[in-house]
Amino acid sequence: MKKKKIPLRKCVACNEHRPKKELIRIVKTKEGIVEMDLTGRLNGRGAYICPDMECLENAIKSKKISRSLELDIENDVYEKLRETLREEIDKRENTFK
Ligand SMILES: [Zn+2]
């Protein structure tokens, strides 16, 4: 059997490498909108983060998302990212129960 290579991505907050599927992609669309790409299909510049509120808070505090997406991010956008991540974490936890 051929072994498939799992694509790894690095979390912008804790710098840990994890399989792409486990991480959450945050995307800046060409319209300059920052959102979480839960389908993995949005085009644009992306940053990856662990499905972990702590990583998100660290990334917000250290402006790492803003730096890797190369734009300033407003507080209400961060608030939306928090909400989306919280929902996503819930969803993932439920599927593993
Ligand atoms: Zn992380």
mmCIF file of N, CA and C and ligand atoms in Angstrom:
data_model
loop_
_atom_site.group_PDB
_atom_site.id
_atom_site.type_symbol
_atom_site.label_atom_id
_atom_site.label_comp_id
_atom_site.label_asym_id
_atom_site.label_seq_id
_atom_site.Cartn_x
_atom_site.Cartn_y
_atom_site.Cartn_z
ATOM 1 N N MET A 1 0.827 -1.211 0.000
ATOM 2 C CA MET A 1 0.000 0.000 0.000
ATOM 3 C C MET A 1 0.857 1.255 0.000
ATOM 4 N N LYS A 2 0.441 2.180 -0.821
ATOM 5 C CA LYS A 2 1.182 3.435 -0.836
ATOM 6 C C LYS A 2 0.776 4.299 0.362
ATOM 7 N N LYS A 3 1.774 4.828 1.003
ATOM 8 C CA LYS A 3 1.478 5.674 2.151
ATOM 9 C C LYS A 3 1.264 7.105 1.676
ATOM 10 N N LYS A 4 0.130 7.661 2.107
ATOM 11 C CA LYS A 4 -0.157 9.038 1.689
ATOM 12 C C LYS A 4 0.478 9.998 2.671
ATOM 13 N N LYS A 5 1.071 11.022 2.104
ATOM 14 C CA LYS A 5 1.675 12.023 2.976
ATOM 15 C C LYS A 5 0.588 12.955 3.492
ATOM 16 N N ILE A 6 0.559 13.143 4.773
ATOM 17 C CA ILE A 6 -0.444 14.047 5.347
ATOM 18 C C ILE A 6 0.096 15.469 5.308
ATOM 19 N N PRO A 7 -0.671 16.363 4.676
ATOM 20 C CA PRO A 7 -0.187 17.746 4.627
ATOM 21 C C PRO A 7 -0.233 18.402 6.009
ATOM 22 N N LEU A 8 0.884 18.923 6.421
ATOM 23 C CA LEU A 8 0.955 19.578 7.725
ATOM 24 C C LEU A 8 0.932 21.089 7.560
ATOM 25 N N ARG A 9 0.309 21.722 8.528
ATOM 26 C CA ARG A 9 0.319 23.180 8.554
ATOM 27 C C ARG A 9 0.693 23.632 9.953
ATOM 28 N N LYS A 10 1.175 24.864 10.024
ATOM 29 C CA LYS A 10 1.634 25.387 11.303
ATOM 30 C C LYS A 10 0.628 26.361 11.893
ATOM 31 N N CYS A 11 0.316 26.156 13.170
ATOM 32 C CA CYS A 11 -0.565 27.085 13.869
ATOM 33 C C CYS A 11 0.181 28.398 14.085
ATOM 34 N N VAL A 12 -0.471 29.524 13.766
ATOM 35 C CA VAL A 12 0.201 30.819 13.900
ATOM 36 C C VAL A 12 0.445 31.199 15.365
ATOM 37 N N ALA A 13 -0.318 30.583 16.267
ATOM 38 C CA ALA A 13 -0.189 30.957 17.676
ATOM 39 C C ALA A 13 0.881 30.142 18.395
ATOM 40 N N CYS A 14 0.791 28.816 18.326
ATOM 41 C CA CYS A 14 1.723 27.999 19.110
ATOM 42 C C CYS A 14 2.830 27.396 18.261
ATOM 43 N N ASN A 15 2.804 27.665 16.946
ATOM 44 C CA ASN A 15 3.834 27.181 16.031
ATOM 45 C C ASN A 15 3.930 25.663 15.933
ATOM 46 N N GLU A 16 2.895 24.985 16.357
ATOM 47 C CA GLU A 16 2.920 23.535 16.273
ATOM 48 C C GLU A 16 2.458 23.093 14.883
ATOM 49 N N HIS A 17 3.100 22.060 14.363
ATOM 50 C CA HIS A 17 2.670 21.511 13.080
ATOM 51 C C HIS A 17 1.630 20.431 13.312
ATOM 52 N N ARG A 18 0.531 20.545 12.621
ATOM 53 C CA ARG A 18 -0.520 19.549 12.749
ATOM 54 C C ARG A 18 -1.115 19.282 11.375
ATOM 55 N N PRO A 19 -1.766 18.114 11.230
ATOM 56 C CA PRO A 19 -2.428 17.860 9.935
ATOM 57 C C PRO A 19 -3.399 18.981 9.593
ATOM 58 N N LYS A 20 -3.332 19.369 8.336
ATOM 59 C CA LYS A 20 -4.148 20.468 7.831
ATOM 60 C C LYS A 20 -5.611 20.343 8.250
ATOM 61 N N LYS A 21 -6.120 19.107 8.205
ATOM 62 C CA LYS A 21 -7.535 18.878 8.522
ATOM 63 C C LYS A 21 -7.895 19.221 9.966
ATOM 64 N N GLU A 22 -6.910 19.099 10.863
ATOM 65 C CA GLU A 22 -7.187 19.370 12.274
ATOM 66 C C GLU A 22 -7.195 20.855 12.589
ATOM 67 N N LEU A 23 -6.540 21.612 11.738
ATOM 68 C CA LEU A 23 -6.429 23.043 12.008
ATOM 69 C C LEU A 23 -7.579 23.806 11.369
ATOM 70 N N ILE A 24 -7.762 25.011 11.845
ATOM 71 C CA ILE A 24 -8.787 25.878 11.279
ATOM 72 C C ILE A 24 -8.086 26.904 10.404
ATOM 73 N N ARG A 25 -8.630 27.100 9.221
ATOM 74 C CA ARG A 25 -8.023 28.066 8.308
ATOM 75 C C ARG A 25 -8.755 29.392 8.403
ATOM 76 N N ILE A 26 -7.980 30.433 8.572
ATOM 77 C CA ILE A 26 -8.544 31.781 8.561
ATOM 78 C C ILE A 26 -8.078 32.424 7.270
ATOM 79 N N VAL A 27 -9.028 32.984 6.564
ATOM 80 C CA VAL A 27 -8.733 33.446 5.217
ATOM 81 C C VAL A 27 -9.022 34.926 5.048
ATOM 82 N N LYS A 28 -8.173 35.553 4.269
ATOM 83 C CA LYS A 28 -8.477 36.911 3.823
ATOM 84 C C LYS A 28 -8.873 36.803 2.362
ATOM 85 N N THR A 29 -10.122 37.116 2.081
ATOM 86 C CA THR A 29 -10.587 37.025 0.693
ATOM 87 C C THR A 29 -10.040 38.202 -0.100
ATOM 88 N N LYS A 30 -10.222 38.131 -1.410
ATOM 89 C CA LYS A 30 -9.658 39.220 -2.199
ATOM 90 C C LYS A 30 -10.421 40.524 -1.989
ATOM 91 N N GLU A 31 -11.594 40.427 -1.388
ATOM 92 C CA GLU A 31 -12.321 41.649 -1.011
ATOM 93 C C GLU A 31 -11.803 42.219 0.306
ATOM 94 N N GLY A 32 -10.848 41.524 0.919
ATOM 95 C CA GLY A 32 -10.288 42.018 2.170
ATOM 96 C C GLY A 32 -11.098 41.626 3.395
ATOM 97 N N ILE A 33 -11.959 40.618 3.236
ATOM 98 C CA ILE A 33 -12.759 40.150 4.361
ATOM 99 C C ILE A 33 -12.046 38.983 5.029
ATOM 100 N N VAL A 34 -11.976 39.059 6.372
ATOM 101 C CA VAL A 34 -11.322 37.983 7.117
ATOM 102 C C VAL A 34 -12.387 37.077 7.713
ATOM 103 N N GLU A 35 -12.305 35.795 7.411
ATOM 104 C CA GLU A 35 -13.264 34.869 7.997
ATOM 105 C C GLU A 35 -12.670 33.482 8.151
ATOM 106 N N MET A 36 -13.337 32.661 8.954
ATOM 107 C CA MET A 36 -12.899 31.303 9.107
ATOM 108 C C MET A 36 -13.404 30.477 7.950
ATOM 109 N N ASP A 37 -12.499 29.745 7.364
ATOM 110 C CA ASP A 37 -12.834 28.923 6.221
ATOM 111 C C ASP A 37 -13.022 27.481 6.681
ATOM 112 N N LEU A 38 -14.245 27.154 7.031
ATOM 113 C CA LEU A 38 -14.496 25.817 7.569
ATOM 114 C C LEU A 38 -14.641 24.774 6.476
ATOM 115 N N THR A 39 -14.803 25.217 5.246
ATOM 116 C CA THR A 39 -14.932 24.268 4.145
ATOM 117 C C THR A 39 -13.580 24.001 3.490
ATOM 118 N N GLY A 40 -12.615 24.852 3.750
ATOM 119 C CA GLY A 40 -11.300 24.711 3.136
ATOM 120 C C GLY A 40 -11.302 25.080 1.668
ATOM 121 N N ARG A 41 -12.336 25.752 1.229
ATOM 122 C CA ARG A 41 -12.456 26.016 -0.204
ATOM 123 C C ARG A 41 -12.374 27.489 -0.570
ATOM 124 N N LEU A 42 -12.296 28.340 0.415
ATOM 125 C CA LEU A 42 -12.231 29.764 0.103
ATOM 126 C C LEU A 42 -10.861 30.123 -0.449
ATOM 127 N N ASN A 43 -10.891 30.978 -1.451
ATOM 128 C CA ASN A 43 -9.625 31.444 -2.007
ATOM 129 C C ASN A 43 -9.127 32.635 -1.220
ATOM 130 N N GLY A 44 -7.842 32.761 -1.190
ATOM 131 C CA GLY A 44 -7.264 33.920 -0.538
ATOM 132 C C GLY A 44 -6.091 33.519 0.321
ATOM 133 N N ARG A 45 -5.523 34.514 0.954
ATOM 134 C CA ARG A 45 -4.381 34.283 1.806
ATOM 135 C C ARG A 45 -4.867 33.672 3.115
ATOM 136 N N GLY A 46 -4.210 32.612 3.553
ATOM 137 C CA GLY A 46 -4.709 31.922 4.735
ATOM 138 C C GLY A 46 -3.707 31.824 5.869
ATOM 139 N N ALA A 47 -4.236 31.704 7.072
ATOM 140 C CA ALA A 47 -3.423 31.435 8.249
ATOM 141 C C ALA A 47 -4.097 30.287 8.984
ATOM 142 N N TYR A 48 -3.309 29.439 9.597
ATOM 143 C CA TYR A 48 -3.887 28.284 10.268
ATOM 144 C C TYR A 48 -3.796 28.424 11.772
ATOM 145 N N ILE A 49 -4.800 27.866 12.441
ATOM 146 C CA ILE A 49 -4.820 27.936 13.886
ATOM 147 C C ILE A 49 -5.423 26.650 14.462
ATOM 148 N N CYS A 50 -4.976 26.257 15.657
ATOM 149 C CA CYS A 50 -5.535 25.078 16.308
ATOM 150 C C CYS A 50 -6.999 25.327 16.666
ATOM 151 N N PRO A 51 -7.805 24.282 16.698
ATOM 152 C CA PRO A 51 -9.178 24.452 17.181
ATOM 153 C C PRO A 51 -9.167 24.591 18.696
ATOM 154 N N ASP A 52 -8.659 25.694 19.156
ATOM 155 C CA ASP A 52 -8.400 25.887 20.570
ATOM 156 C C ASP A 52 -8.553 27.381 20.874
ATOM 157 N N MET A 53 -9.433 27.716 21.828
ATOM 158 C CA MET A 53 -9.665 29.127 22.126
ATOM 159 C C MET A 53 -8.385 29.807 22.599
ATOM 160 N N GLU A 54 -7.546 29.048 23.274
ATOM 161 C CA GLU A 54 -6.309 29.632 23.793
ATOM 162 C C GLU A 54 -5.393 30.091 22.655
ATOM 163 N N CYS A 55 -5.300 29.254 21.638
ATOM 164 C CA CYS A 55 -4.483 29.629 20.485
ATOM 165 C C CYS A 55 -5.061 30.861 19.801
ATOM 166 N N LEU A 56 -6.383 30.905 19.687
ATOM 167 C CA LEU A 56 -6.998 32.067 19.053
ATOM 168 C C LEU A 56 -6.707 33.334 19.855
ATOM 169 N N GLU A 57 -6.878 33.258 21.179
ATOM 170 C CA GLU A 57 -6.618 34.434 22.013
ATOM 171 C C GLU A 57 -5.158 34.875 21.903
ATOM 172 N N ASN A 58 -4.259 33.908 21.919
ATOM 173 C CA ASN A 58 -2.836 34.245 21.765
ATOM 174 C C ASN A 58 -2.553 34.898 20.423
ATOM 175 N N ALA A 59 -3.165 34.347 19.404
ATOM 176 C CA ALA A 59 -2.945 34.889 18.064
ATOM 177 C C ALA A 59 -3.520 36.300 17.941
ATOM 178 N N ILE A 60 -4.636 36.540 18.636
ATOM 179 C CA ILE A 60 -5.226 37.879 18.608
ATOM 180 C C ILE A 60 -4.333 38.862 19.363
ATOM 181 N N LYS A 61 -3.925 38.449 20.560
ATOM 182 C CA LYS A 61 -3.110 39.322 21.398
ATOM 183 C C LYS A 61 -1.788 39.683 20.730
ATOM 184 N N SER A 62 -1.184 38.699 20.114
ATOM 185 C CA SER A 62 0.130 38.946 19.512
ATOM 186 C C SER A 62 0.019 39.466 18.086
ATOM 187 N N LYS A 63 -1.242 39.666 17.621
ATOM 188 C CA LYS A 63 -1.497 40.165 16.261
ATOM 189 C C LYS A 63 -0.910 39.257 15.171
ATOM 190 N N LYS A 64 -0.816 37.970 15.489
ATOM 191 C CA LYS A 64 -0.196 37.070 14.522
ATOM 192 C C LYS A 64 -1.076 36.802 13.311
ATOM 193 N N ILE A 65 -2.378 36.780 13.527
ATOM 194 C CA ILE A 65 -3.271 36.558 12.381
ATOM 195 C C ILE A 65 -3.167 37.762 11.452
ATOM 196 N N SER A 66 -3.259 38.924 12.082
ATOM 197 C CA SER A 66 -3.184 40.161 11.325
ATOM 198 C C SER A 66 -1.875 40.248 10.538
ATOM 199 N N ARG A 67 -0.789 39.805 11.163
ATOM 200 C CA ARG A 67 0.495 39.853 10.480
ATOM 201 C C ARG A 67 0.562 38.850 9.335
ATOM 202 N N SER A 68 0.072 37.626 9.563
ATOM 203 C CA SER A 68 0.209 36.690 8.444
ATOM 204 C C SER A 68 -0.780 36.965 7.323
ATOM 205 N N LEU A 69 -1.878 37.637 7.636
ATOM 206 C CA LEU A 69 -2.803 37.982 6.554
ATOM 207 C C LEU A 69 -2.503 39.367 5.975
ATOM 208 N N GLU A 70 -1.558 40.038 6.594
ATOM 209 C CA GLU A 70 -1.105 41.346 6.118
ATOM 210 C C GLU A 70 -2.211 42.386 6.042
ATOM 211 N N LEU A 71 -2.998 42.479 7.097
ATOM 212 C CA LEU A 71 -3.940 43.586 7.207
ATOM 213 C C LEU A 71 -4.326 43.794 8.668
ATOM 214 N N ASP A 72 -4.863 44.972 8.951
ATOM 215 C CA ASP A 72 -5.347 45.214 10.304
ATOM 216 C C ASP A 72 -6.707 44.573 10.471
ATOM 217 N N ILE A 73 -6.912 43.975 11.632
ATOM 218 C CA ILE A 73 -8.179 43.299 11.875
ATOM 219 C C ILE A 73 -8.925 44.030 12.985
ATOM 220 N N GLU A 74 -10.184 44.356 12.698
ATOM 221 C CA GLU A 74 -11.016 45.073 13.668
ATOM 222 C C GLU A 74 -11.476 44.128 14.770
ATOM 223 N N ASN A 75 -11.801 44.743 15.917
ATOM 224 C CA ASN A 75 -12.266 43.949 17.052
ATOM 225 C C ASN A 75 -13.507 43.121 16.757
ATOM 226 N N ASP A 76 -14.426 43.693 15.973
ATOM 227 C CA ASP A 76 -15.650 42.921 15.723
ATOM 228 C C ASP A 76 -15.385 41.720 14.823
ATOM 229 N N VAL A 77 -14.335 41.811 14.010
ATOM 230 C CA VAL A 77 -13.949 40.652 13.201
ATOM 231 C C VAL A 77 -13.382 39.566 14.118
ATOM 232 N N TYR A 78 -12.556 39.982 15.061
ATOM 233 C CA TYR A 78 -12.030 39.020 16.035
ATOM 234 C C TYR A 78 -13.165 38.368 16.810
ATOM 235 N N GLU A 79 -14.152 39.186 17.155
ATOM 236 C CA GLU A 79 -15.289 38.664 17.906
ATOM 237 C C GLU A 79 -16.018 37.589 17.101
ATOM 238 N N LYS A 80 -16.121 37.829 15.805
ATOM 239 C CA LYS A 80 -16.771 36.844 14.947
ATOM 240 C C LYS A 80 -15.930 35.567 14.856
ATOM 241 N N LEU A 81 -14.618 35.736 14.802
ATOM 242 C CA LEU A 81 -13.743 34.567 14.745
ATOM 243 C C LEU A 81 -13.900 33.730 16.019
ATOM 244 N N ARG A 82 -13.987 34.433 17.157
ATOM 245 C CA ARG A 82 -14.185 33.730 18.433
ATOM 246 C C ARG A 82 -15.463 32.908 18.411
ATOM 247 N N GLU A 83 -16.545 33.550 17.964
ATOM 248 C CA GLU A 83 -17.840 32.868 17.914
ATOM 249 C C GLU A 83 -17.781 31.647 17.017
ATOM 250 N N THR A 84 -17.220 31.837 15.820
ATOM 251 C CA THR A 84 -17.157 30.742 14.867
ATOM 252 C C THR A 84 -16.315 29.596 15.406
ATOM 253 N N LEU A 85 -15.198 29.943 16.036
ATOM 254 C CA LEU A 85 -14.324 28.892 16.560
ATOM 255 C C LEU A 85 -15.008 28.130 17.690
ATOM 256 N N ARG A 86 -15.710 28.871 18.529
ATOM 257 C CA ARG A 86 -16.416 28.220 19.637
ATOM 258 C C ARG A 86 -17.431 27.209 19.095
ATOM 259 N N GLU A 87 -18.181 27.631 18.084
ATOM 260 C CA GLU A 87 -19.159 26.727 17.476
ATOM 261 C C GLU A 87 -18.482 25.512 16.858
ATOM 262 N N GLU A 88 -17.370 25.766 16.195
ATOM 263 C CA GLU A 88 -16.657 24.689 15.518
ATOM 264 C C GLU A 88 -16.105 23.683 16.534
ATOM 265 N N ILE A 89 -15.586 24.188 17.651
ATOM 266 C CA ILE A 89 -15.061 23.303 18.690
ATOM 267 C C ILE A 89 -16.200 22.430 19.237
ATOM 268 N N ASP A 90 -17.334 23.061 19.484
ATOM 269 C CA ASP A 90 -18.512 22.313 19.937
ATOM 270 C C ASP A 90 -18.880 21.204 18.972
ATOM 271 N N LYS A 91 -18.924 21.577 17.706
ATOM 272 C CA LYS A 91 -19.310 20.623 16.677
ATOM 273 C C LYS A 91 -18.347 19.438 16.651
ATOM 274 N N ARG A 92 -17.063 19.748 16.705
ATOM 275 C CA ARG A 92 -16.062 18.676 16.656
ATOM 276 C C ARG A 92 -16.147 17.777 17.867
ATOM 277 N N GLU A 93 -16.386 18.379 19.025
ATOM 278 C CA GLU A 93 -16.486 17.577 20.238
ATOM 279 C C GLU A 93 -17.665 16.626 20.156
ATOM 280 N N ASN A 94 -18.768 17.109 19.605
ATOM 281 C CA ASN A 94 -19.953 16.273 19.504
ATOM 282 C C ASN A 94 -19.756 15.083 18.574
ATOM 283 N N THR A 95 -18.976 15.295 17.512
ATOM 284 C CA THR A 95 -18.789 14.185 16.582
ATOM 285 C C THR A 95 -17.872 13.111 17.154
ATOM 286 N N PHE A 96 -17.111 13.452 18.177
ATOM 287 C CA PHE A 96 -16.203 12.461 18.755
ATOM 288 C C PHE A 96 -16.799 11.775 19.979
ATOM 289 N N LYS A 97 -18.015 12.213 20.338
ATOM 290 C CA LYS A 97 -18.629 11.635 21.537
ATOM 291 C C LYS A 97 -19.137 10.223 21.277
HETATM 292 ZN ZN ZN B 1 -1.988 26.338 18.233
#
